[in-house]
Tab-separated table of C-alpha atoms in Angstrom:
chain	number	residue	atom	x	y	z
A	52	MET	CA	54.654	18.630	5.252
A	53	THR	CA	51.481	17.387	6.671
A	54	ILE	CA	48.229	19.243	6.986
A	55	PRO	CA	48.526	19.868	10.729
A	56	ALA	CA	52.004	21.274	10.250
A	57	LEU	CA	50.723	23.529	7.502
A	58	LEU	CA	47.923	24.654	9.743
A	59	LEU	CA	50.302	25.472	12.551
A	60	ALA	CA	52.575	27.359	10.195
A	61	ALA	CA	49.675	29.288	8.770
A	62	ALA	CA	48.411	30.094	12.234
A	63	ALA	CA	51.834	31.295	13.337
A	64	THR	CA	52.222	33.432	10.241
A	65	ALA	CA	48.783	34.882	10.740
A	66	ALA	CA	49.526	35.667	14.370
A	67	ALA	CA	52.762	37.378	13.477
A	68	GLU	CA	51.213	39.400	10.734
A	69	GLY	CA	48.231	40.165	12.912
A	70	GLU	CA	50.529	41.617	15.503
A	71	ALA	CA	52.249	43.663	12.865
A	72	SER	CA	49.140	45.093	11.358
A	73	LYS	CA	46.527	45.716	13.965
A	74	SER	CA	44.590	48.043	11.777
A	75	GLY	CA	41.715	47.074	9.446
A	76	LEU	CA	39.661	43.927	8.985
A	77	PRO	CA	41.704	40.709	8.972
A	78	GLN	CA	39.343	39.132	6.371
A	79	LEU	CA	40.428	41.717	3.867
A	80	ASP	CA	44.130	41.382	4.574
A	81	PRO	CA	45.605	39.595	1.515
A	82	SER	CA	48.325	38.006	3.579
A	83	THR	CA	45.681	35.955	5.553
A	84	PHE	CA	43.698	34.741	2.535
A	85	MET	CA	45.420	31.384	2.295
A	86	PRO	CA	44.923	30.326	5.930
A	87	GLN	CA	41.328	31.532	5.772
A	88	LEU	CA	40.675	29.412	2.668
A	89	ILE	CA	42.246	26.380	4.327
A	90	TRP	CA	40.098	26.764	7.441
A	91	LEU	CA	37.058	27.349	5.244
A	92	ALA	CA	37.747	24.105	3.379
A	93	ILE	CA	38.302	22.188	6.629
A	94	THR	CA	35.111	23.606	8.199
A	95	TYR	CA	33.022	22.830	5.144
A	96	GLY	CA	34.557	19.354	4.904
A	97	VAL	CA	33.733	18.558	8.548
A	98	LEU	CA	30.260	20.075	8.159
A	99	TYR	CA	29.676	18.072	4.951
A	100	TRP	CA	30.872	14.866	6.593
A	101	ALA	CA	28.658	15.461	9.691
A	102	LEU	CA	25.604	16.288	7.591
A	103	SER	CA	26.065	13.376	5.192
A	104	THR	CA	26.799	10.913	8.000
A	105	PHE	CA	24.258	11.859	10.646
A	106	VAL	CA	21.677	14.436	9.594
A	107	LEU	CA	20.885	13.708	5.948
A	108	PRO	CA	20.289	9.944	6.448
A	109	ARG	CA	17.828	10.698	9.246
A	110	ILE	CA	16.048	13.272	7.105
A	111	GLY	CA	16.039	10.824	4.178
A	112	ARG	CA	14.556	8.056	6.384
A	113	ALA	CA	11.910	10.459	7.705
A	114	ILE	CA	11.011	11.510	4.164
A	115	ASP	CA	10.905	7.868	3.019
A	116	GLU	CA	8.743	6.886	6.004
A	117	ARG	CA	6.402	9.796	5.345
A	118	ARG	CA	6.203	8.896	1.634
A	119	GLU	CA	5.463	5.233	2.521
A	120	ARG	CA	2.852	6.275	5.112
A	121	ILE	CA	1.187	8.601	2.609
A	122	GLN	CA	1.201	5.830	0.006
A	123	ARG	CA	-0.288	3.374	2.535
A	124	ASP	CA	-2.954	5.936	3.422
A	125	ILE	CA	-3.744	6.502	-0.254
A	126	ASP	CA	-3.924	2.734	-0.861
A	127	GLU	CA	-6.186	2.322	2.184
A	128	ALA	CA	-8.400	5.188	1.011
A	129	GLU	CA	-8.690	3.617	-2.448
A	130	ARG	CA	-9.544	0.243	-0.891
A	131	LEU	CA	-12.168	1.839	1.354
A	132	LYS	CA	-13.567	3.799	-1.597
A	133	ALA	CA	-13.847	0.579	-3.600
A	134	GLU	CA	-15.606	-1.113	-0.660
A	135	THR	CA	-17.906	1.885	-0.291
A	136	ASP	CA	-18.723	1.848	-4.000
A	137	ALA	CA	-19.458	-1.871	-3.798
A	138	ALA	CA	-21.637	-1.345	-0.719
A	139	ILE	CA	-23.529	1.475	-2.455
A	140	ALA	CA	-24.054	-0.716	-5.519
A	141	ASP	CA	-25.343	-3.556	-3.302
A	142	TYR	CA	-27.598	-1.125	-1.448
A	143	GLU	CA	-29.041	0.262	-4.671
A	144	LYS	CA	-29.574	-3.259	-5.999
A	145	SER	CA	-31.289	-4.319	-2.764
A	146	LEU	CA	-33.384	-1.163	-2.804
A	147	ALA	CA	-34.471	-1.841	-6.401
A	148	GLU	CA	-35.350	-5.446	-5.505
A	149	ALA	CA	-37.283	-4.272	-2.439
A	150	ARG	CA	-39.217	-1.762	-4.546
A	151	THR	CA	-40.011	-4.460	-7.085
A	152	ARG	CA	-41.175	-6.824	-4.336
A	153	ALA	CA	-43.196	-4.065	-2.691
A	154	SER	CA	-44.862	-3.243	-6.018
A	155	SER	CA	-45.722	-6.884	-6.652
A	156	ILE	CA	-47.026	-7.346	-3.094
A	157	ALA	CA	-49.092	-4.166	-3.418
A	158	ALA	CA	-50.486	-5.357	-6.769
A	159	GLU	CA	-51.333	-8.778	-5.285
A	160	ASN	CA	-53.017	-7.189	-2.268
A	161	ARG	CA	-54.908	-4.751	-4.500
A	162	ASP	CA	-56.121	-7.603	-6.721
A	163	LYS	CA	-57.048	-9.684	-3.670
A	164	LEU	CA	-58.931	-6.785	-2.081
A	165	ASN	CA	-60.695	-6.004	-5.377
A	166	ALA	CA	-61.801	-9.632	-5.621
A	167	GLU	CA	-63.033	-9.557	-2.005
A	168	VAL	CA	-64.848	-6.256	-2.601
A	169	ASP	CA	-66.444	-7.618	-5.769
A	170	ALA	CA	-67.553	-10.773	-3.932
A	171	GLU	CA	-68.924	-8.704	-1.034
A	172	ARG	CA	-70.641	-6.335	-3.470
A	173	ALA	CA	-72.288	-9.296	-5.245
A	174	SER	CA	-73.407	-10.695	-1.872
A	175	VAL	CA	-74.799	-7.331	-0.783
A	176	ASP	CA	-76.513	-6.884	-4.149
A	177	GLU	CA	-78.180	-10.304	-3.717
A	178	GLN	CA	-79.309	-9.386	-0.210
A	179	VAL	CA	-80.614	-6.007	-1.379
A	180	ASN	CA	-82.429	-7.582	-4.333
A	181	ALA	CA	-83.966	-10.182	-2.005
A	182	LYS	CA	-85.112	-7.465	0.413
A	183	ILE	CA	-86.485	-5.395	-2.478
A	184	ALA	CA	-88.433	-8.402	-3.774
A	185	GLU	CA	-89.717	-9.094	-0.262
A	186	ALA	CA	-90.680	-5.442	0.190
A	187	GLU	CA	-92.463	-5.404	-3.196
A	188	GLN	CA	-94.379	-8.511	-2.148
A	189	ARG	CA	-95.403	-6.887	1.140
A	190	ILE	CA	-96.384	-3.704	-0.706
A	191	GLN	CA	-98.500	-5.742	-3.118
A	192	THR	CA	-100.166	-7.552	-0.218
A	193	MET	CA	-100.773	-4.304	1.632
A	194	LYS	CA	-102.113	-2.695	-1.548
A	195	GLN	CA	-104.608	-5.500	-2.063
A	196	SER	CA	-105.578	-5.334	1.585
A	197	ALA	CA	-105.939	-1.557	1.378
A	198	LEU	CA	-108.050	-1.788	-1.766
A	199	ALA	CA	-110.285	-4.286	-0.036
A	200	GLN	CA	-110.702	-1.939	2.881
A	201	VAL	CA	-111.248	1.145	0.684
A	202	ASN	CA	-114.784	0.082	-0.117
A	203	ASP	CA	-115.566	-0.382	3.575
A	204	ILE	CA	-113.990	2.973	4.462
A	205	ALA	CA	-115.799	4.684	1.563
A	206	ALA	CA	-119.084	3.153	2.678
A	207	ASP	CA	-118.559	4.336	6.295
A	208	THR	CA	-117.542	7.805	5.137
A	209	ALA	CA	-120.437	8.090	2.709
A	210	GLY	CA	-122.818	6.915	5.468
A	211	ASP	CA	-121.477	9.585	7.823
A	212	ILE	CA	-121.775	12.265	5.122
A	213	VAL	CA	-125.350	11.282	4.283
A	214	ALA	CA	-126.238	11.272	7.967
A	215	LYS	CA	-124.920	14.800	8.404
A	216	LEU	CA	-126.435	16.147	5.213
A	217	VAL	CA	-129.806	14.521	5.388
A	218	GLY	CA	-130.063	14.196	9.089
A	219	GLY	CA	-130.988	10.538	8.944
A	220	SER	CA	-128.922	7.466	8.829
A	221	ALA	CA	-128.583	4.989	5.993
A	222	SER	CA	-127.747	1.367	6.485
A	223	ALA	CA	-124.350	0.107	5.512
A	224	ASP	CA	-125.836	-2.245	2.902
A	225	GLU	CA	-127.747	0.600	1.216
A	226	VAL	CA	-124.590	2.771	1.084
A	227	LYS	CA	-122.521	-0.112	-0.375
A	228	ALA	CA	-125.159	-0.819	-3.001
A	229	ALA	CA	-125.213	2.881	-3.998
A	230	LEU	CA	-121.404	2.989	-4.188
A	231	ASN	CA	-121.262	-0.190	-6.304
A	232	ALA	CA	-123.913	1.240	-8.605
A	233	ALA	CA	-121.938	4.498	-8.955
A	234	ALA	CA	-118.680	2.605	-9.527
A	235	GLY	CA	-120.316	0.469	-12.218
A	236	GLU	CA	-121.293	3.495	-14.263
């Protein structure tokens, strides 16, 4: 007997017995266990075949594609991280070189400015010393001129004082002679 014939026979037997015993649950009727097991096996077989043929390969491909995409993303992230690390290293190196150059340029400019300031200071010191020497010379000349005029001023003042005290006037030559005599003492 073939499987379809067995199925038909089982179905007919189940129908006949079902008619005979209408009471209770048919799943618990021991006379229908065998046909139920056969249909269970057939249903699970068809379901297994359908799942393994159509559904599971699609799910497997989707999982494989997702795994490959995740791996590509991880590889890309690692590559980008390596590039970023290299760029950061280059940046830090460039920054260190720029700081070194800036320090050397600043030192050169500071030295250059110090030299210019020293040269300007020396020039200003020379000019100030020259002006001081010139001023000292003028002071000396003015001092000698003032000392020469002191005797004349003293003689005029003494003449005015004598005129007020005595009431008479003395000649300028007499006053100078008296002053020279008093200065000689």
